[in-house]
Coordinates of C-alpha atoms in Angstrom, one line a residue:
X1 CA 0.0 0.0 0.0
X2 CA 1.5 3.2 -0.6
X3 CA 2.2 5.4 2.6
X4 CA -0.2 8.1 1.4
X5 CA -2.8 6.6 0.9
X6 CA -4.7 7.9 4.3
X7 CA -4.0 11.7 3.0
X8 CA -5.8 10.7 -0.1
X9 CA -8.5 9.3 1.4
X10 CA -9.0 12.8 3.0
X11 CA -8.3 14.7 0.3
X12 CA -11.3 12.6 -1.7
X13 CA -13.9 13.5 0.9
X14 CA -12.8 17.1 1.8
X15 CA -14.6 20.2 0.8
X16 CA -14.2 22.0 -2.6
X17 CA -16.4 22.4 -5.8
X18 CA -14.7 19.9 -7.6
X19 CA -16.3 16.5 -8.7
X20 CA -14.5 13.5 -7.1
X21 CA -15.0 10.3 -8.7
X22 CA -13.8 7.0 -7.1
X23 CA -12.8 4.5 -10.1
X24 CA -12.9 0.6 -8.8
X25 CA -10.3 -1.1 -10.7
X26 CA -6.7 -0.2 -11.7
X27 CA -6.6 -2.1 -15.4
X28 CA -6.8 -0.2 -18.7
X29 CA -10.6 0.9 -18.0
X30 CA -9.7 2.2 -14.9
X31 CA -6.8 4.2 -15.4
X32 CA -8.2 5.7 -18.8
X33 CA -10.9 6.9 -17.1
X34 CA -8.6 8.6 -14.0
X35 CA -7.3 10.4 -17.4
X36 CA -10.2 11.5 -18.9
X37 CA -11.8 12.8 -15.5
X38 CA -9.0 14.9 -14.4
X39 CA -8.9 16.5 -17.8
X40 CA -12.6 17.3 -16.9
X41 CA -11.5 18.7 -13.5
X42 CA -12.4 16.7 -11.6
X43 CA -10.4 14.7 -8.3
X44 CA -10.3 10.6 -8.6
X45 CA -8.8 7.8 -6.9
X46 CA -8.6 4.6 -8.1
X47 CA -9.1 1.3 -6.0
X48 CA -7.7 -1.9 -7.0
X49 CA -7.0 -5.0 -5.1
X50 CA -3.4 -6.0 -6.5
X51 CA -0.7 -4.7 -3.9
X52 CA 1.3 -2.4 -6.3
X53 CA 1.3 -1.6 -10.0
X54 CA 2.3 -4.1 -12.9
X55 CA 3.9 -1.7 -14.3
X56 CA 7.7 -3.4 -15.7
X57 CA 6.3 -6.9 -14.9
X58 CA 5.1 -9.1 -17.9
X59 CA 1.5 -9.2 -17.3
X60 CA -0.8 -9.8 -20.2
X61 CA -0.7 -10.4 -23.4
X62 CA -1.5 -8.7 -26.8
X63 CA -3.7 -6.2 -27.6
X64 CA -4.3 -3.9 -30.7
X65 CA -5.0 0.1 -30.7
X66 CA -6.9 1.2 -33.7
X67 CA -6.4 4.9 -34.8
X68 CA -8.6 6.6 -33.0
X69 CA -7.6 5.3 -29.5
X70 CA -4.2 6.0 -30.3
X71 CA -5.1 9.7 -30.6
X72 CA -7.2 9.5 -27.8
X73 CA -4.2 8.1 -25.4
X74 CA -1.8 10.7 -27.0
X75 CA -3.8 13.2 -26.0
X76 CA -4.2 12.0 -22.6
X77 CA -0.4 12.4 -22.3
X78 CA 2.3 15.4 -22.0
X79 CA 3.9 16.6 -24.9
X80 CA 7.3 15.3 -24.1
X81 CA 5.6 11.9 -24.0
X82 CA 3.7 11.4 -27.0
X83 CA 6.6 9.2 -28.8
X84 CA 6.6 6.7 -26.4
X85 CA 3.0 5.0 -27.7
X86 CA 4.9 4.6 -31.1
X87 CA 8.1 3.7 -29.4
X88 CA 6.3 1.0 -27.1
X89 CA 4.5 -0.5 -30.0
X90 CA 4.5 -1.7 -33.3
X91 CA 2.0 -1.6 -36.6
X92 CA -0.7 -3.2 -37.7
X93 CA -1.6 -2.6 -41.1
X94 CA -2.6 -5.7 -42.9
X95 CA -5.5 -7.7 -41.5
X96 CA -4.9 -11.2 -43.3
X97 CA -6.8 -14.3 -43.0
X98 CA -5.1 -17.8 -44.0
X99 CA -6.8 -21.1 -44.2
X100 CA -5.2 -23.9 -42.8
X101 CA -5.3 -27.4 -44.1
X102 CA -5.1 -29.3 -41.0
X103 CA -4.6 -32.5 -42.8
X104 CA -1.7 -31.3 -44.7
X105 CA -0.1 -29.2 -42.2
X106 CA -0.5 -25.8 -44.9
X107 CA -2.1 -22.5 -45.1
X108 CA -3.1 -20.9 -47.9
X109 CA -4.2 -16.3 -47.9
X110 CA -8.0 -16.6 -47.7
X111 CA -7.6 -11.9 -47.7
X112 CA -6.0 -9.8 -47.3
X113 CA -6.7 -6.4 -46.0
X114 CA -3.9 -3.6 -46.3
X115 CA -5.7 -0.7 -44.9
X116 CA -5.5 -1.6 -41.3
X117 CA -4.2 1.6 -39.0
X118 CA -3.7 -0.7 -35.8
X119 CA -0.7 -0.4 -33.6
X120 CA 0.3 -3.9 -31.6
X121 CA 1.0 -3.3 -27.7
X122 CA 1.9 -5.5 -24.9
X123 CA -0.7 -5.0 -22.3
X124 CA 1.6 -4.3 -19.6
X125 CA 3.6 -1.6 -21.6
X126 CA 0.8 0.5 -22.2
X127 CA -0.7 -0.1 -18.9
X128 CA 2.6 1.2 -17.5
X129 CA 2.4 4.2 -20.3
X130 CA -1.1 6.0 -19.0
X131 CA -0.2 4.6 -15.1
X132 CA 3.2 6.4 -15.0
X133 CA 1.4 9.8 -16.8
X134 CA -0.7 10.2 -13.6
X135 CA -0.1 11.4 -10.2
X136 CA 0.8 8.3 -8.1
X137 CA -0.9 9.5 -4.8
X138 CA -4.3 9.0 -6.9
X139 CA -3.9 5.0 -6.4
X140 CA -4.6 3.1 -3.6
X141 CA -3.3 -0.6 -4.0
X142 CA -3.6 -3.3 -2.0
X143 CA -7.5 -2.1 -1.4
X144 CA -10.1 -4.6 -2.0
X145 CA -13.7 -3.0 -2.7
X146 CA -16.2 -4.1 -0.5
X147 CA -19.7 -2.6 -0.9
X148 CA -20.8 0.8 -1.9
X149 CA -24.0 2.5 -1.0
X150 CA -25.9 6.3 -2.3
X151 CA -26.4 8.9 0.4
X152 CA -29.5 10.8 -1.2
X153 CA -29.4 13.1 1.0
X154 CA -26.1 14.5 0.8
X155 CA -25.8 14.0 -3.1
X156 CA -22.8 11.4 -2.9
X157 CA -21.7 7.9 -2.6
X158 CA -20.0 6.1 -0.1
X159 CA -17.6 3.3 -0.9
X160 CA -16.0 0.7 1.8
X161 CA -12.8 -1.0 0.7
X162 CA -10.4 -3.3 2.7
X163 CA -6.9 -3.0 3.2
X164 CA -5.6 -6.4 2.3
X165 CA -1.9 -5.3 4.0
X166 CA -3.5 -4.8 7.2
X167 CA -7.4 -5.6 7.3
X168 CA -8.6 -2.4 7.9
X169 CA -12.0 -1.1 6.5
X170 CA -12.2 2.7 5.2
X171 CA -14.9 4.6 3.8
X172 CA -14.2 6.7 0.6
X173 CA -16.7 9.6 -0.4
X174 CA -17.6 10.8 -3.6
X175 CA -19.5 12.2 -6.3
X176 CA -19.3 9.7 -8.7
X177 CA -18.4 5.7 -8.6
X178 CA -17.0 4.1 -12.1
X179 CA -17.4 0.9 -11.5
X180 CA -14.3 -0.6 -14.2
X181 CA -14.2 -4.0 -12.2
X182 CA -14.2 -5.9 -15.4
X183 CA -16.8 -8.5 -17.2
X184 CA -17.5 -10.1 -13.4
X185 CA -18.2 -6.6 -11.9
X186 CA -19.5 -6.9 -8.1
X187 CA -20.9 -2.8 -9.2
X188 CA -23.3 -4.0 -11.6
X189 CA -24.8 -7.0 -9.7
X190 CA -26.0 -4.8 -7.5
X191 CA -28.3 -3.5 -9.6
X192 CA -28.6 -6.4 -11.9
X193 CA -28.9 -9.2 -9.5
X194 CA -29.8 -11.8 -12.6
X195 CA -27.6 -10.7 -14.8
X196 CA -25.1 -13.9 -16.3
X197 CA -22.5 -14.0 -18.5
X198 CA -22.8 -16.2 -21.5
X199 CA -19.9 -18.1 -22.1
X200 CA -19.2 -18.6 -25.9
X201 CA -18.9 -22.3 -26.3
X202 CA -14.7 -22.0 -26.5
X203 CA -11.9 -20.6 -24.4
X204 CA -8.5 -19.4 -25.8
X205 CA -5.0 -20.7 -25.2
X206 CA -2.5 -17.4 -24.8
X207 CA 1.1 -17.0 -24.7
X208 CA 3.9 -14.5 -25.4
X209 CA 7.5 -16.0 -26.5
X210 CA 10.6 -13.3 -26.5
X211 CA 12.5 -14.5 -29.1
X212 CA 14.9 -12.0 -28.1
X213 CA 17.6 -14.9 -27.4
X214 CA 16.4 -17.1 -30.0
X215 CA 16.0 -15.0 -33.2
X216 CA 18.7 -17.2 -35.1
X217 CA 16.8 -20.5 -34.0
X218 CA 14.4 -22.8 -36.1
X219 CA 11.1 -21.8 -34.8
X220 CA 11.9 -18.0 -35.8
X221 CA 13.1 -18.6 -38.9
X222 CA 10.5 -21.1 -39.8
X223 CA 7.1 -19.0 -38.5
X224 CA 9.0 -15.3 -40.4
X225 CA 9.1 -17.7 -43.6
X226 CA 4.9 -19.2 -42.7
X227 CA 4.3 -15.3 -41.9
X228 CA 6.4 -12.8 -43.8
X229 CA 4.9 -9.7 -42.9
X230 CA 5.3 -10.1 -39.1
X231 CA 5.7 -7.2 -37.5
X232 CA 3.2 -5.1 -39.4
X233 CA 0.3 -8.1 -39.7
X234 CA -2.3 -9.4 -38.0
X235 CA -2.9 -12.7 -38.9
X236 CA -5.6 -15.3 -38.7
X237 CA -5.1 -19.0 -39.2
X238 CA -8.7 -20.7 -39.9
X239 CA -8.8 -24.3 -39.7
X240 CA -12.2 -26.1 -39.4
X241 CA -13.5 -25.5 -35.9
X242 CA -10.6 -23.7 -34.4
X243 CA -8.5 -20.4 -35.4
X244 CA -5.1 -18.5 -34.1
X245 CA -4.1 -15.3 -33.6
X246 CA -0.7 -14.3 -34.5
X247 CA 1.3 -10.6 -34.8
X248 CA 4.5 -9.6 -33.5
X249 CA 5.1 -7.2 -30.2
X250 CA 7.6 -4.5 -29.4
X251 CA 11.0 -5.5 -28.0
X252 CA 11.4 -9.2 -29.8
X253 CA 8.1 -11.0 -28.9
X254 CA 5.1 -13.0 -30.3
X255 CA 1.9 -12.9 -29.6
X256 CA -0.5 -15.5 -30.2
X257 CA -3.9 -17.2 -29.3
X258 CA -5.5 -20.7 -30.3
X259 CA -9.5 -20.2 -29.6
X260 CA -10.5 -24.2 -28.8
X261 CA -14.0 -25.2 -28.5
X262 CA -14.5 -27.0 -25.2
X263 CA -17.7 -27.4 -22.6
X264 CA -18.3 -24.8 -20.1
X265 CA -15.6 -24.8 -17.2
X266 CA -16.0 -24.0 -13.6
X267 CA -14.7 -20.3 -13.1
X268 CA -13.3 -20.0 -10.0
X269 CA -13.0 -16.4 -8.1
X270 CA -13.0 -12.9 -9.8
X271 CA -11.2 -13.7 -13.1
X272 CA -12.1 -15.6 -16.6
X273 CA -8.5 -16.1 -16.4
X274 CA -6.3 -19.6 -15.3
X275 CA -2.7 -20.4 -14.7
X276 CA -2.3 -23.9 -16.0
X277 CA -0.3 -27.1 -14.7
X278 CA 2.3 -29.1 -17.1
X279 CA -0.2 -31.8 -17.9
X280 CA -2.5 -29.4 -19.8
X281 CA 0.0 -28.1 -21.7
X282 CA 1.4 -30.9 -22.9
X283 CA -2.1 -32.0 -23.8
X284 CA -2.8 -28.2 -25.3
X285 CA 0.8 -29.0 -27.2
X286 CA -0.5 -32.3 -28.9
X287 CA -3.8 -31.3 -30.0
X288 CA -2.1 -27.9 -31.6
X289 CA 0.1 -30.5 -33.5
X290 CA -2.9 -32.3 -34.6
X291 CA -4.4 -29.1 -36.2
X292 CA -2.2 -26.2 -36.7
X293 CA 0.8 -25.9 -39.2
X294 CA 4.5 -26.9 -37.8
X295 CA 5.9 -23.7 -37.6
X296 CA 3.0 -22.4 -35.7
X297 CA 3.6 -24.9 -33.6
X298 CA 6.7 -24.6 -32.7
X299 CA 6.3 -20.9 -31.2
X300 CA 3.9 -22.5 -29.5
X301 CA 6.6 -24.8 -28.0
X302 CA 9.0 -22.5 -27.2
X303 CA 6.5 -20.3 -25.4
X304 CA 7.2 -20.0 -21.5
X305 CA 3.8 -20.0 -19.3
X306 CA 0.9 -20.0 -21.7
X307 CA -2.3 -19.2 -20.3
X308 CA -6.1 -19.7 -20.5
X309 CA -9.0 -17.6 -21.4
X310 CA -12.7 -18.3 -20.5
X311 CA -14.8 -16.4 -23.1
X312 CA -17.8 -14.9 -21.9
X313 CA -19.6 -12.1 -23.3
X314 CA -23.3 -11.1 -22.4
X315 CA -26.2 -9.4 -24.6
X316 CA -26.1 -5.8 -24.9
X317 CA -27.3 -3.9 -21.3
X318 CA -30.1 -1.7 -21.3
X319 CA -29.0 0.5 -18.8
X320 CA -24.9 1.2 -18.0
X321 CA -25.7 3.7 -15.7
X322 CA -27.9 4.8 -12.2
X323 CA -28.0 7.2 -10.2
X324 CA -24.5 8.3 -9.5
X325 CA -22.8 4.5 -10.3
X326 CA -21.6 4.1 -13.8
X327 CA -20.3 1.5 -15.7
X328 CA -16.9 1.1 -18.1
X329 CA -14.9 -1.1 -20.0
X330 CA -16.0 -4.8 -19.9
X331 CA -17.8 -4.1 -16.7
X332 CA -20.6 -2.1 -19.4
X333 CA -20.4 -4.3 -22.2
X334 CA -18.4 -8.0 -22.1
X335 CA -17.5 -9.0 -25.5
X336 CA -15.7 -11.9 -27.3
X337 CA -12.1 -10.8 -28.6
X338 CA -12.6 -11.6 -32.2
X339 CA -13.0 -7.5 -33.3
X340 CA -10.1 -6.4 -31.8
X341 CA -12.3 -4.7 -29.2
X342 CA -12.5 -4.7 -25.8
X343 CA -9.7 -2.5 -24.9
X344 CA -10.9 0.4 -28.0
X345 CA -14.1 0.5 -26.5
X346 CA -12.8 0.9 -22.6
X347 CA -10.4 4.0 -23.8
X348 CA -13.4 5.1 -25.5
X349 CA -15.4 4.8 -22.9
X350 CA -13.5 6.7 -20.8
X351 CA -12.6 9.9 -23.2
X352 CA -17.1 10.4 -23.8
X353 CA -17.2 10.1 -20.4
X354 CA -15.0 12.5 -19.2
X355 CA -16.2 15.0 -22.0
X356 CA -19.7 14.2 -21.4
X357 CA -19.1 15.4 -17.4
X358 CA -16.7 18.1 -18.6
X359 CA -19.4 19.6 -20.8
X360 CA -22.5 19.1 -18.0
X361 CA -20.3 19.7 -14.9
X362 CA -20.4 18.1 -11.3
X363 CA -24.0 20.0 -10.8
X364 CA -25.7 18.0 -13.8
X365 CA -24.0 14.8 -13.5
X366 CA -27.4 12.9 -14.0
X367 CA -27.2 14.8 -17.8
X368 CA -23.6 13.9 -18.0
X369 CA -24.5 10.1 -17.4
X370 CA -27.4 10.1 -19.3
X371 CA -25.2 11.7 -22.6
X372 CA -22.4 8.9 -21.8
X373 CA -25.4 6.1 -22.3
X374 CA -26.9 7.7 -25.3
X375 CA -23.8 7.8 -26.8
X376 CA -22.1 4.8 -26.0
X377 CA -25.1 2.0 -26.0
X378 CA -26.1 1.9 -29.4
X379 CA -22.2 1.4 -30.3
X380 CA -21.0 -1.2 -28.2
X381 CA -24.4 -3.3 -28.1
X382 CA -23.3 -3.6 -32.1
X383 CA -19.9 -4.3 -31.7
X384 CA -20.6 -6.8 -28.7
X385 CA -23.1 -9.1 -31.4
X386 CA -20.7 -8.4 -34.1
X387 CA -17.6 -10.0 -32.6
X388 CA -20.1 -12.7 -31.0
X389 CA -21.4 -13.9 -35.0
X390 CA -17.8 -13.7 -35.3
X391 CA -16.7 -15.8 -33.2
X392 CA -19.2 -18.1 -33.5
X393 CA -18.5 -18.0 -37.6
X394 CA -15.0 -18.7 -37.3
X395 CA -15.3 -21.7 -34.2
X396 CA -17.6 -23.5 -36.5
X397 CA -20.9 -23.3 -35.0
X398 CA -24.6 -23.1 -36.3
X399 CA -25.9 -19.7 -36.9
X400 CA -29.1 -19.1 -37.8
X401 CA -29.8 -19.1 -41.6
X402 CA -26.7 -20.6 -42.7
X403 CA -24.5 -23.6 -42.8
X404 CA -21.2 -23.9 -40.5
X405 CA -18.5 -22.0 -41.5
X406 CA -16.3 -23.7 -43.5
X407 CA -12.7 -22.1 -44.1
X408 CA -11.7 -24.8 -47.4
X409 CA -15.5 -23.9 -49.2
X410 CA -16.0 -20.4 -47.9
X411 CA -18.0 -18.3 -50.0
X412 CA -17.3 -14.6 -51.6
X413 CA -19.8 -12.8 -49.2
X414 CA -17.9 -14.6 -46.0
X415 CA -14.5 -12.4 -47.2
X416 CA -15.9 -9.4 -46.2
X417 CA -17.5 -10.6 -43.0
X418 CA -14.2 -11.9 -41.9
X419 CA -12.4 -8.4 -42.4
X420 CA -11.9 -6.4 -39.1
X421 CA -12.6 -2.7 -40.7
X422 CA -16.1 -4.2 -41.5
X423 CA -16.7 -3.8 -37.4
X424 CA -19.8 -2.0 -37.1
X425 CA -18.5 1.4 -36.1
X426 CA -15.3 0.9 -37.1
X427 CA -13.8 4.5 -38.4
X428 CA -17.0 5.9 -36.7
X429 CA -16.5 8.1 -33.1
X430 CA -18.3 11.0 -31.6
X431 CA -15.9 13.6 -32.6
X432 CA -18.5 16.2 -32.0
X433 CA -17.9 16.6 -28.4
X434 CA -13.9 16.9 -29.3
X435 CA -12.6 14.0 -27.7
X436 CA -9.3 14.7 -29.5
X437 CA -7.1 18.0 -29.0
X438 CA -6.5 19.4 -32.6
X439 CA -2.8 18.9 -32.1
X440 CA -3.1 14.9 -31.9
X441 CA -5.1 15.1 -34.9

């Protein structure tokens, strides 16, 4: 816990005419949303239950940043700081989809799209990028969040958090809760005590493997032959039943992830996240040999503590907001991976928020909230059914109308379906309220 965390505390429920959000959860969500809110001028402190900041550990995986949320999160930093999201990451501008021969151990292009304006970061590095751009006394780690309850009377809401280091219970007041506790969020339960996540029928094997020690070794040279374009490409392998991820990272590494359609596992605790034991990977290891080509494979191989992803997402919410609690991130809208999503839509999230409070102020928050969900529903309840239809297209399952997808005898129409710029919403943002200084334009 850091040792001024008490004066925080005090700061968050002293006096002044400033808004003062309390943000639950320290991920991406969270901490774009401490961005956007002080650029609105507002106070926040963010609760999360690690014990101190990932930043510089290896945490996470892959993710992509289309252009827009690259603006956004260079606008969120100073000046002097702007380079580093092009230093800490690398490009993405061909979407490409291969079909693999499972049989014969080959892929072959299926498209090819070269007009793809993503950048390729490592979660932890660009976690560390917007963490280190913000006043450290504004975190409080090691503080699990408990229960949270509206005061009508005074206008404000009361949050009860534990300190994990020493067991203490404190009471945080504030104008405003952002509940960005992820896809399992405790903050929405409480007002949707039904709610479930639907889980997608398939889970996803991830790993990263620096190959800075390696490059001259067989598995490099063999996957840069099977992928050429690595380092600028995002690649899709579609086999019958089963597809990968593949695209290169900053600093020497690969990222990948085999989707693998298995029954409904027992989630355990606050995370659709699972270390794994030896056995299943070995087991993971033989079946990837069974389907996927040999230099894919390999990479596979060489890959040190690969983990597993439950896939959930849920139908489109028709509320992401009440009274003075609202929702972010995957806490408003879980989603399947298969758009390159879930992270764009939490930084996005974040940026109409804090515009949406900036331009109604503390004193109209209710209007601020209601703008947020006018905005943002209509967006991410299409993107949320799109990347399900995807998902479902590419694992092989029945949808309605149609025959199983099959990657050897797709048709024409399927091409354009499979293209990532064909997201609904894609290119499309509320640029109206400004979200973007002209200088990061």
């Amino acid at each position: 816990m850091k040792k001024n965390s008490q004066s925080s505390i005090e700061k968050m429920v002293g006096e002044g005419e400033r808004g003062k959000a309390v943000i639950v959860g320290g991920s991406i969500a969270g901490i774009s949303c401490a961005h956007a809110l002080i650029l609105a001028g507002w106070d926040v402190l963010v609760l999360e239950k690690t014990p101190s900041s990932p930043t510089g550990s290896p945490t996470g995986a892959g993710l992509g940043l289309n252009s827009f949320s690259q603006q956004i999160i260079q606008s969120w930093l100073p000046h002097s700081q702007r380079h580093l999201l092009l230093n800490t990451t690398l490009p993405l501008t061909i979407d490409q989809n291969y079909v693999t021969d499972s049989e014969r151990k080959v892929h072959s292009t299926l498209t090819r799209d070269e007009s793809l304006n993503f950048r390729a970061a490592h979660w932890a590095d660009l976690h560390g990028l917007l963490y280190n751009a913000l006043p450290s006394d504004i975190f409080l780690w090691g503080h699990l969040f408990l229960s949270f309850h509206v005061v009508h009377d005074k206008g404000c809401v009361i949050v009860k958090a534990k300190v994990l280091e020493t067991g203490e219970v404190v009471e945080i007041e504030g104008d405003l809760l952002v509940a960005a506790d992820g896809c399992l969020s405790s903050i929405r339960q409480k007002y949707l005590p039904d709610f479930k996540l639907r889980y997608s029928g398939y889970c996803a094997w991830r790993g990263v493997l620096d190959f800075s020690k390696i490059e001259n070794s067989e598995a490099i040279s063999g996957i840069r032959k099977a992928y050429p374009d690595l380092g600028k490409c995002l690649y899709f392998d579609l086999a019958s039943g089963s597809h990968t991820v593949l695209y290169e990272l900053h600093k020497k590494r690969l990222n990948w992830v085999w989707f693998v359609n298995q029954p409904e596992p027992e989630v355990k605790g606050t995370s659709v996240t699972t270390k794994v034991n030896s056995e299943m990977i070995q087991k993971m290891q033989q079946e990837a040999e069974k389907v996927l080509i040999p230099e894919l494979v390999k990479v596979i191989k060489e890959t040190r503590e690969p983990f597993l992803n439950f896939i959930y997402d849920s139908d489109p919410l028709e509320k992401i907001f009440w009274e003075k609690v609202v929702l972010v991130g995957d806490a408003a809208h879980p989603t399947t991976p298969h758009c390159v999503r879930s992270t764009n839509m939490s930084i996005l999230d974040a940026a109409v928020l804090g515009k949406c409070i900036e331009k109604w102020g503390a004193q109209k928050l209710e209007s601020a909230l209601e703008e947020y969900q006018l905005i943002r529903l209509p967006l991410t309840s299409k993107q949320v059914l799109h990347a399900r239809s995807l998902g479902r297209l590419k694992q092989g399952f029945v949808l309605p109308d149609r025959e199983p997808f099959d990657p050897k005898l797709v048709r024409p129409e399927d091409h354009q379906e499979l293209l990532v710029r064909n997201t609904p919403f894609f290119n499309d943002g509320p640029l109206s309220l400004g979200l973007i200084p002209s200088d990061c334009l």
